[in-house]
CSV table of C-alpha atoms in Angstrom, one decimal:
chain,number,residue,atom,x,y,z
A,1,MET,CA,0.0,0.0,0.0
A,2,LYS,CA,1.7,3.2,-1.2
A,3,ARG,CA,2.4,6.1,1.2
A,4,PHE,CA,4.2,9.1,-0.3
A,5,PHE,CA,3.7,12.2,1.9
A,6,ALA,CA,6.8,14.3,2.4
A,7,VAL,CA,6.1,14.6,6.1
A,8,ALA,CA,7.3,13.0,9.3
A,9,CYS,CA,6.2,9.3,9.5
A,10,THR,CA,7.4,8.2,13.0
A,11,LEU,CA,5.0,5.7,14.5
A,12,GLY,CA,5.8,6.3,18.2
A,13,ILE,CA,3.2,7.3,20.8
A,14,ALA,CA,5.2,10.1,22.5
A,15,VAL,CA,3.3,13.4,22.7
A,16,THR,CA,4.1,17.0,23.2
A,17,ALA,CA,2.1,20.0,24.2
A,18,GLY,CA,1.0,22.7,21.8
A,19,PRO,CA,-1.7,23.1,19.1
A,20,ALA,CA,-1.1,22.2,15.4
A,21,SER,CA,-1.1,24.9,12.8
A,22,ALA,CA,-1.5,24.8,9.0
A,23,GLN,CA,1.9,26.4,8.6
A,24,GLN,CA,3.7,23.5,10.3
A,25,ARG,CA,2.4,21.0,7.7
A,26,HIS,CA,3.7,18.0,9.6
A,27,PHE,CA,1.5,15.0,10.0
A,28,ARG,CA,1.7,11.2,9.9
A,29,HIS,CA,-0.5,8.2,9.4
A,30,VAL,CA,-2.0,6.9,12.6
A,31,CYS,CA,-2.0,3.3,11.4
A,32,SER,CA,0.9,1.5,9.8
A,33,ASP,CA,0.7,-0.1,6.4
A,34,ALA,CA,-1.3,-3.4,6.5
A,35,PRO,CA,-0.2,-6.7,4.9
A,36,PRO,CA,-2.4,-8.4,2.3
A,37,GLY,CA,-5.7,-9.5,3.8
A,38,TYR,CA,-5.6,-6.7,6.4
A,39,ALA,CA,-6.8,-3.1,6.5
A,40,ALA,CA,-5.3,0.2,7.6
A,41,CYS,CA,-7.2,3.0,9.2
A,42,ALA,CA,-7.3,6.2,7.2
A,43,ALA,CA,-6.5,8.8,9.9
A,44,LEU,CA,-3.7,11.3,9.9
A,45,VAL,CA,-2.6,13.2,13.0
A,46,MET,CA,-0.8,16.6,13.2
A,47,THR,CA,2.8,16.3,14.6
A,48,ASP,CA,5.9,18.3,15.2
A,49,GLN,CA,8.8,18.0,12.7
A,50,THR,CA,10.0,14.8,14.3
A,51,GLY,CA,6.7,13.0,13.9
A,52,VAL,CA,5.6,13.4,17.6
A,53,ALA,CA,1.8,13.9,17.9
A,54,LEU,CA,0.9,17.4,19.0
A,55,VAL,CA,-1.4,17.2,22.1
A,56,SER,CA,-2.9,20.1,23.8
A,57,GLY,CA,-5.1,21.0,26.7
A,58,SER,CA,-7.5,22.8,24.4
A,59,PRO,CA,-8.8,22.1,20.9
A,60,SER,CA,-6.9,22.8,17.7
A,61,GLY,CA,-8.9,22.2,14.6
A,62,TYR,CA,-12.5,22.6,13.6
A,63,GLY,CA,-15.4,22.0,16.0
A,64,PRO,CA,-19.1,21.1,15.5
A,65,ALA,CA,-20.2,24.7,14.7
A,66,ASP,CA,-17.6,24.8,11.9
A,67,ILE,CA,-18.6,21.5,10.3
A,68,GLN,CA,-22.3,22.5,10.5
A,69,SER,CA,-21.6,25.9,9.0
A,70,ALA,CA,-19.3,24.7,6.2
A,71,TYR,CA,-21.9,22.2,5.0
A,72,SER,CA,-25.2,24.0,5.8
A,73,LEU,CA,-26.4,21.2,8.0
A,74,PRO,CA,-29.7,21.2,9.8
A,75,ASN,CA,-30.3,20.5,13.5
A,76,THR,CA,-32.0,17.2,12.8
A,77,GLY,CA,-31.1,13.5,13.2
A,78,SER,CA,-33.1,12.7,16.3
A,79,GLY,CA,-33.9,9.0,16.3
A,80,GLN,CA,-31.3,8.1,13.7
A,81,THR,CA,-28.3,5.9,14.5
A,82,VAL,CA,-24.8,6.0,12.9
A,83,TYR,CA,-22.9,2.8,13.1
A,84,ILE,CA,-19.1,3.0,13.2
A,85,VAL,CA,-17.0,-0.1,12.3
A,86,ASP,CA,-13.4,-0.1,13.4
A,87,ALA,CA,-10.8,-2.7,14.6
A,88,TYR,CA,-9.6,-3.4,18.1
A,89,ASP,CA,-10.8,-1.8,21.3
A,90,ASP,CA,-10.6,1.8,22.4
A,91,LEU,CA,-10.7,1.5,26.2
A,92,ASN,CA,-11.7,5.1,26.7
A,93,ALA,CA,-14.2,5.5,23.9
A,94,GLU,CA,-17.2,6.4,26.0
A,95,SER,CA,-15.4,8.7,28.5
A,96,ASP,CA,-13.5,10.5,25.7
A,97,LEU,CA,-16.8,10.9,23.8
A,98,ALA,CA,-18.4,12.4,26.9
A,99,ALA,CA,-15.5,14.9,27.3
A,100,TYR,CA,-15.7,15.9,23.7
A,101,ARG,CA,-19.4,16.5,23.7
A,102,SER,CA,-19.3,18.3,27.1
A,103,TYR,CA,-16.6,20.7,25.9
A,104,TRP,CA,-18.6,21.7,22.8
A,105,GLY,CA,-21.9,21.9,24.7
A,106,LEU,CA,-23.5,19.0,23.0
A,107,THR,CA,-26.1,16.8,24.7
A,108,ALA,CA,-24.7,13.8,26.5
A,109,CYS,CA,-24.4,10.6,24.5
A,110,THR,CA,-23.8,7.7,26.9
A,111,SER,CA,-24.6,4.0,27.3
A,112,GLN,CA,-26.8,5.1,30.3
A,113,ASN,CA,-29.1,7.2,28.2
A,114,ARG,CA,-28.9,4.7,25.4
A,115,CYS,CA,-27.5,7.1,22.9
A,116,PHE,CA,-24.1,5.3,22.8
A,117,LYS,CA,-23.3,1.6,22.6
A,118,LYS,CA,-20.1,-0.3,22.1
A,119,LEU,CA,-20.1,-3.9,20.8
A,120,ASN,CA,-17.8,-6.5,19.4
A,121,GLN,CA,-18.2,-7.9,15.9
A,122,HIS,CA,-20.7,-10.5,17.2
A,123,GLY,CA,-22.8,-7.9,19.0
A,124,GLY,CA,-21.5,-8.8,22.5
A,125,THR,CA,-19.6,-6.8,25.1
A,126,LYS,CA,-16.5,-8.9,25.4
A,127,TYR,CA,-14.3,-6.5,23.6
A,128,PRO,CA,-11.2,-7.3,21.5
A,129,LYS,CA,-7.7,-6.4,22.6
A,130,SER,CA,-6.9,-2.7,22.7
A,131,ASP,CA,-4.8,-0.8,20.2
A,132,PHE,CA,-3.8,2.8,20.7
A,133,ASN,CA,-3.6,3.6,17.0
A,134,TRP,CA,-7.0,2.2,16.1
A,135,GLY,CA,-8.2,3.8,19.4
A,136,LEU,CA,-7.3,7.2,18.0
A,137,GLU,CA,-9.2,6.3,14.8
A,138,GLU,CA,-12.2,5.5,16.9
A,139,SER,CA,-12.0,8.8,18.8
A,140,LEU,CA,-11.9,10.6,15.4
A,141,ASP,CA,-14.9,8.7,14.1
A,142,LEU,CA,-17.0,9.3,17.3
A,143,ASP,CA,-16.2,13.0,17.4
A,144,ALA,CA,-16.8,13.4,13.7
A,145,VAL,CA,-20.3,11.9,14.0
A,146,SER,CA,-21.0,14.1,17.1
A,147,ALA,CA,-19.8,17.2,15.2
A,148,THR,CA,-22.0,16.5,12.2
A,149,CYS,CA,-25.1,15.0,13.7
A,150,PRO,CA,-25.2,15.9,17.5
A,151,ASN,CA,-28.7,14.4,17.8
A,152,CYS,CA,-27.8,11.0,16.3
A,153,ASN,CA,-27.3,7.9,18.4
A,154,ILE,CA,-24.0,6.1,17.9
A,155,VAL,CA,-23.1,2.4,17.9
A,156,LEU,CA,-19.4,1.5,17.8
A,157,ILE,CA,-18.7,-2.0,16.6
A,158,GLU,CA,-15.1,-3.2,17.2
A,159,SER,CA,-13.8,-6.1,15.1
A,160,ARG,CA,-11.4,-8.6,16.6
A,161,ASN,CA,-8.5,-7.1,14.7
A,162,ASN,CA,-7.9,-5.4,11.3
A,163,TYR,CA,-8.2,-8.6,9.3
A,164,ILE,CA,-10.6,-7.6,6.5
A,165,LYS,CA,-12.9,-10.6,7.1
A,166,ASN,CA,-13.4,-9.6,10.7
A,167,LEU,CA,-14.1,-6.0,9.7
A,168,LEU,CA,-16.7,-7.3,7.2
A,169,ALA,CA,-18.2,-9.4,9.9
A,170,ALA,CA,-18.6,-6.3,12.0
A,171,ASN,CA,-20.5,-4.7,9.1
A,172,THR,CA,-22.7,-7.7,8.9
A,173,GLU,CA,-23.4,-7.3,12.6
A,174,ALA,CA,-24.4,-3.7,12.0
A,175,LEU,CA,-26.9,-4.9,9.4
A,176,LYS,CA,-28.3,-7.5,11.8
A,177,LEU,CA,-28.9,-4.7,14.3
A,178,GLY,CA,-30.8,-2.7,11.8
A,179,GLY,CA,-28.1,-0.3,10.7
A,180,GLN,CA,-28.8,2.0,7.8
A,181,TYR,CA,-25.9,4.4,8.1
A,182,ILE,CA,-22.6,2.5,8.5
A,183,SER,CA,-19.3,4.3,8.5
A,184,ASN,CA,-16.0,2.5,7.7
A,185,SER,CA,-12.8,4.6,8.0
A,186,TRP,CA,-10.5,1.9,6.8
A,187,PHE,CA,-9.1,0.7,3.5
A,188,ALA,CA,-6.8,-1.8,1.7
A,189,SER,CA,-5.2,-2.0,-1.7
A,190,GLU,CA,-7.4,-3.5,-4.3
A,191,PHE,CA,-7.0,-7.3,-4.8
A,192,LYS,CA,-8.1,-9.7,-7.5
A,193,SER,CA,-10.7,-11.6,-5.4
A,194,GLU,CA,-12.3,-8.5,-3.8
A,195,LYS,CA,-15.6,-8.8,-5.8
A,196,LYS,CA,-16.6,-11.9,-3.8
A,197,PHE,CA,-16.8,-9.7,-0.7
A,198,ASP,CA,-19.1,-7.1,-2.3
A,199,LYS,CA,-22.1,-9.2,-1.2
A,200,THR,CA,-21.5,-7.8,2.3
A,201,PHE,CA,-22.7,-4.4,1.1
A,202,ASP,CA,-25.3,-5.5,-1.5
A,203,TYR,CA,-28.3,-4.0,0.5
A,204,PRO,CA,-30.2,-1.2,-1.3
A,205,GLY,CA,-31.5,1.2,1.4
A,206,VAL,CA,-28.4,0.8,3.5
A,207,ASP,CA,-25.7,3.5,3.2
A,208,PHE,CA,-22.2,2.1,3.7
A,209,THR,CA,-19.6,4.8,3.5
A,210,PHE,CA,-15.9,3.9,2.9
A,211,ALA,CA,-12.7,5.9,3.0
A,212,SER,CA,-10.9,6.2,-0.3
A,213,GLY,CA,-7.5,6.2,1.3
A,214,ASP,CA,-4.8,8.8,2.2
A,215,SER,CA,-1.9,8.1,-0.2
A,216,GLY,CA,-3.0,10.3,-3.1
A,217,TYR,CA,-4.2,9.1,-6.6
A,218,GLY,CA,-5.0,5.4,-6.6
A,219,THR,CA,-8.0,3.2,-5.7
A,220,ALA,CA,-8.7,1.2,-2.5
A,221,TYR,CA,-11.1,-1.5,-1.4
A,222,PRO,CA,-13.9,-1.5,-0.2
A,223,ALA,CA,-14.3,2.1,-1.5
A,224,ALA,CA,-14.1,0.7,-5.0
A,225,SER,CA,-17.1,-1.6,-4.5
A,226,PRO,CA,-20.1,-0.4,-6.5
A,227,ASP,CA,-22.3,-1.2,-3.5
A,228,VAL,CA,-20.9,1.5,-1.2
A,229,THR,CA,-20.5,5.3,-1.1
A,230,SER,CA,-16.8,6.0,-1.9
A,231,VAL,CA,-15.7,9.1,0.0
A,232,GLY,CA,-13.0,11.5,-1.1
A,233,GLY,CA,-11.3,14.3,0.7
A,234,THR,CA,-11.0,18.1,0.5
A,235,THR,CA,-9.1,21.0,2.0
A,236,LEU,CA,-11.6,23.2,3.8
A,237,VAL,CA,-10.7,26.8,4.5
A,238,ARG,CA,-12.8,29.5,6.1
A,239,GLY,CA,-13.6,32.5,3.8
A,240,GLY,CA,-14.4,33.1,0.2
A,241,GLY,CA,-17.6,33.5,-1.9
A,242,THR,CA,-21.1,33.6,-0.6
A,243,ARG,CA,-20.7,30.3,1.2
A,244,GLY,CA,-18.0,31.7,3.5
A,245,TRP,CA,-15.9,28.6,3.0
A,246,THR,CA,-13.6,27.4,0.2
A,247,GLU,CA,-12.8,23.8,-0.7
A,248,THR,CA,-10.2,22.3,-3.0
A,249,VAL,CA,-9.1,18.7,-3.6
A,250,TRP,CA,-7.0,17.5,-0.8
A,251,SER,CA,-3.7,16.2,-2.3
A,252,GLY,CA,-3.8,13.0,-0.1
A,253,THR,CA,-7.2,11.7,-1.1
A,254,GLY,CA,-7.6,8.5,-3.0
A,255,SER,CA,-9.4,8.4,-6.3
A,256,GLY,CA,-9.2,6.6,-9.7
A,257,CYS,CA,-10.4,3.8,-11.8
A,258,SER,CA,-11.0,0.4,-10.2
A,259,GLN,CA,-8.9,-2.5,-11.4
A,260,TYR,CA,-11.5,-5.1,-10.8
A,261,GLU,CA,-15.0,-3.7,-10.1
A,262,GLY,CA,-17.5,-3.1,-12.9
A,263,LYS,CA,-19.0,0.2,-13.6
A,264,PRO,CA,-22.4,0.8,-11.9
A,265,SER,CA,-25.2,2.0,-14.1
A,266,TRP,CA,-25.4,5.4,-12.3
A,267,GLN,CA,-21.9,6.4,-13.2
A,268,THR,CA,-21.6,7.9,-16.7
A,269,ASP,CA,-18.0,9.3,-16.8
A,270,THR,CA,-16.2,8.1,-19.9
A,271,GLY,CA,-12.5,7.9,-18.8
A,272,CYS,CA,-13.0,4.8,-16.8
A,273,ASN,CA,-14.7,1.6,-18.0
A,274,ASN,CA,-14.9,0.3,-14.4
A,275,ARG,CA,-16.0,1.7,-11.1
A,276,THR,CA,-14.7,5.2,-10.6
A,277,ASP,CA,-13.8,6.5,-7.1
A,278,ASN,CA,-15.3,8.7,-5.6
A,279,ASP,CA,-19.0,9.5,-5.2
A,280,VAL,CA,-18.9,12.5,-2.8
A,281,ALA,CA,-16.3,14.1,-0.5
A,282,ALA,CA,-15.8,16.2,2.7
A,283,VAL,CA,-13.0,17.8,4.6
A,284,ALA,CA,-10.0,15.4,5.0
A,285,ASP,CA,-6.8,17.5,5.0
A,286,PRO,CA,-5.3,17.2,8.4
A,287,ASN,CA,-4.1,20.8,8.2
A,288,THR,CA,-7.8,21.8,8.1
A,289,GLY,CA,-8.8,18.9,10.3
A,290,LEU,CA,-11.1,18.2,13.2
A,291,ALA,CA,-10.3,18.8,16.9
A,292,VAL,CA,-10.4,15.3,18.5
A,293,TYR,CA,-10.2,14.3,22.1
A,294,ASP,CA,-8.3,11.1,23.0
A,295,THR,CA,-6.9,9.9,26.3
A,296,PHE,CA,-6.3,6.2,25.6
A,297,GLY,CA,-3.1,6.4,23.6
A,298,TYR,CA,-2.4,10.1,23.9
A,299,GLY,CA,-3.7,12.5,26.5
A,300,GLY,CA,-5.9,15.4,25.3
A,301,TRP,CA,-6.8,17.3,22.2
A,302,LEU,CA,-5.3,16.5,18.8
A,303,GLN,CA,-6.0,17.7,15.3
A,304,LEU,CA,-6.8,14.9,12.8
A,305,GLY,CA,-7.8,14.4,9.2
A,306,GLY,CA,-7.6,11.9,6.4
A,307,THR,CA,-10.5,10.3,4.6
A,308,SER,CA,-11.2,8.8,8.0
A,309,LEU,CA,-12.7,12.2,8.9
A,310,ALA,CA,-14.7,12.6,5.7
A,311,THR,CA,-16.2,9.1,5.9
A,312,PRO,CA,-18.1,9.4,9.2
A,313,LEU,CA,-19.0,12.9,8.3
A,314,ILE,CA,-20.7,11.7,5.1
A,315,ALA,CA,-22.4,8.8,7.0
A,316,SER,CA,-23.8,11.4,9.4
A,317,VAL,CA,-25.1,13.6,6.6
A,318,TYR,CA,-26.9,10.5,5.3
A,319,ALA,CA,-28.4,10.1,8.8
A,320,LEU,CA,-29.4,13.8,8.9
A,321,ALA,CA,-31.2,13.3,5.6
A,322,GLY,CA,-33.0,10.2,7.0
A,323,ASN,CA,-33.5,9.0,3.4
A,324,ALA,CA,-31.9,5.5,3.5
A,325,SER,CA,-35.0,3.7,2.1
A,326,SER,CA,-34.8,5.8,-1.1
A,327,THR,CA,-31.0,5.5,-1.7
A,328,ASN,CA,-29.3,2.8,-3.8
A,329,PHE,CA,-25.7,2.4,-2.9
A,330,GLY,CA,-23.7,5.5,-3.8
A,331,SER,CA,-26.1,6.6,-6.6
A,332,TYR,CA,-28.2,9.3,-4.9
A,333,SER,CA,-25.8,12.2,-5.3
A,334,TYR,CA,-25.6,11.7,-9.1
A,335,SER,CA,-29.2,12.8,-9.6
A,336,ASN,CA,-29.1,15.5,-6.9
A,337,THR,CA,-25.9,17.4,-7.8
A,338,GLY,CA,-27.7,20.8,-7.2
A,339,SER,CA,-27.6,20.1,-3.5
A,340,LEU,CA,-23.8,19.7,-3.4
A,341,ASN,CA,-20.8,22.1,-3.4
A,342,ASP,CA,-18.9,21.5,-6.6
A,343,VAL,CA,-15.1,21.4,-5.9
A,344,ILE,CA,-13.4,22.7,-9.0
A,345,ALA,CA,-9.7,23.0,-8.1
A,346,GLY,CA,-6.8,21.0,-6.8
A,347,SER,CA,-5.2,17.6,-7.6
A,348,ASN,CA,-4.1,14.4,-5.9
A,349,GLY,CA,-1.6,13.2,-8.4
A,350,SER,CA,-1.0,12.4,-12.0
A,351,CYS,CA,-3.5,10.7,-14.2
A,352,ALA,CA,-3.1,11.8,-17.8
A,353,PRO,CA,-4.9,11.6,-20.2
A,354,ASN,CA,-8.0,11.4,-18.1
A,355,LEU,CA,-7.2,14.4,-15.9
A,356,TYR,CA,-10.7,14.4,-14.2
A,357,LEU,CA,-9.7,11.2,-12.3
A,358,CYS,CA,-7.2,13.2,-10.2
A,359,THR,CA,-8.1,16.8,-10.7
A,360,GLY,CA,-11.0,18.9,-9.4
A,361,GLY,CA,-13.2,20.4,-12.1
A,362,VAL,CA,-16.7,21.6,-12.9
A,363,GLY,CA,-19.1,18.7,-12.5
A,364,TYR,CA,-18.0,15.2,-11.6
A,365,ASP,CA,-14.3,14.4,-10.8
A,366,GLY,CA,-12.6,11.5,-9.2
A,367,PRO,CA,-11.2,13.1,-6.0
A,368,THR,CA,-14.4,14.7,-4.9
A,369,GLY,CA,-17.1,12.9,-6.9
A,370,ASN,CA,-20.2,15.0,-7.3
A,371,GLY,CA,-19.1,17.4,-4.5
A,372,THR,CA,-19.5,18.0,-0.8
A,373,PRO,CA,-22.6,18.4,1.3
A,374,ASN,CA,-24.7,21.6,0.9
A,375,GLY,CA,-27.4,20.7,3.3
A,376,THR,CA,-28.8,17.1,3.0
A,377,GLY,CA,-30.5,17.3,-0.4
A,378,GLY,CA,-27.8,15.3,-2.1
A,379,PHE,CA,-28.2,12.4,0.4
């Protein structure tokens, strides 16, 4: 699995005080590369120049009001549930979620008030072994859902490990529990036999969102499955135009033409005969990332991004729309482009001669699909 950022990539857990800034431009992948058959999480954390995660006693990065403003999101979602699928156990998931929501003045979401639930891949409460890297991924996912849909309930399903078959089993468990909005912030390189696993997601009326990866131009699985919503990433900056926010393609987002998956009927781009990634997008650049609270492996506030941020955000917008019964895999945005912000600038690599696969432009493009949320009409 390729990783080519010109940034610090140390994988230690040491931390230092101080907020991240866009000028520093140092960040690293939270999870290490995964061998064949396993998945990596798609989170990136801001660091100092040596790769040490920047931890602070106060938030650095966007908060709930920023996300809701940037994407014109309504104060709805009551009664909806977002399911998050990740690997390993985050020991402090519930307490860190409580601290995050308390800081931003959001209503409590706990197991006691039945807003939050944590389960293993079989639906039980005997949790898998813990892992601080995936634990930070889980903190990002929980906080992203809270920021986007504060009224949504959250079910966190932890697979035994990052073996793809176990992560797929966790998705099947989410389906058994009635899940309609299921977020997956993990990815693997495409592989020849991937199509046999697509049946896991072949449920019209269920919105599976998948991260497209954080290594720039290139496709990933399961984001390449035609049965899911493939989520790309943007750089989100305050200011500009009537919207008050500006978005460009984030250079790290995955995109491209699948090697193995057939083209779904609702995709009409002509530069790829197979499935094209992506369908939609949201903020993912760690330099313009989300403030996340984590005390399991770190010790306070961090700034994170990656398509791991965009993926639960998009799942939560689906939940805000409450339209799952009318959706068909990732197709809905293609007939509702007027309710999306078109991202027309930026690139994530080289893809000549079909430049739209790696470059933002008017209308559909690979890195951001049909665009980013402008309310919930595109979902």
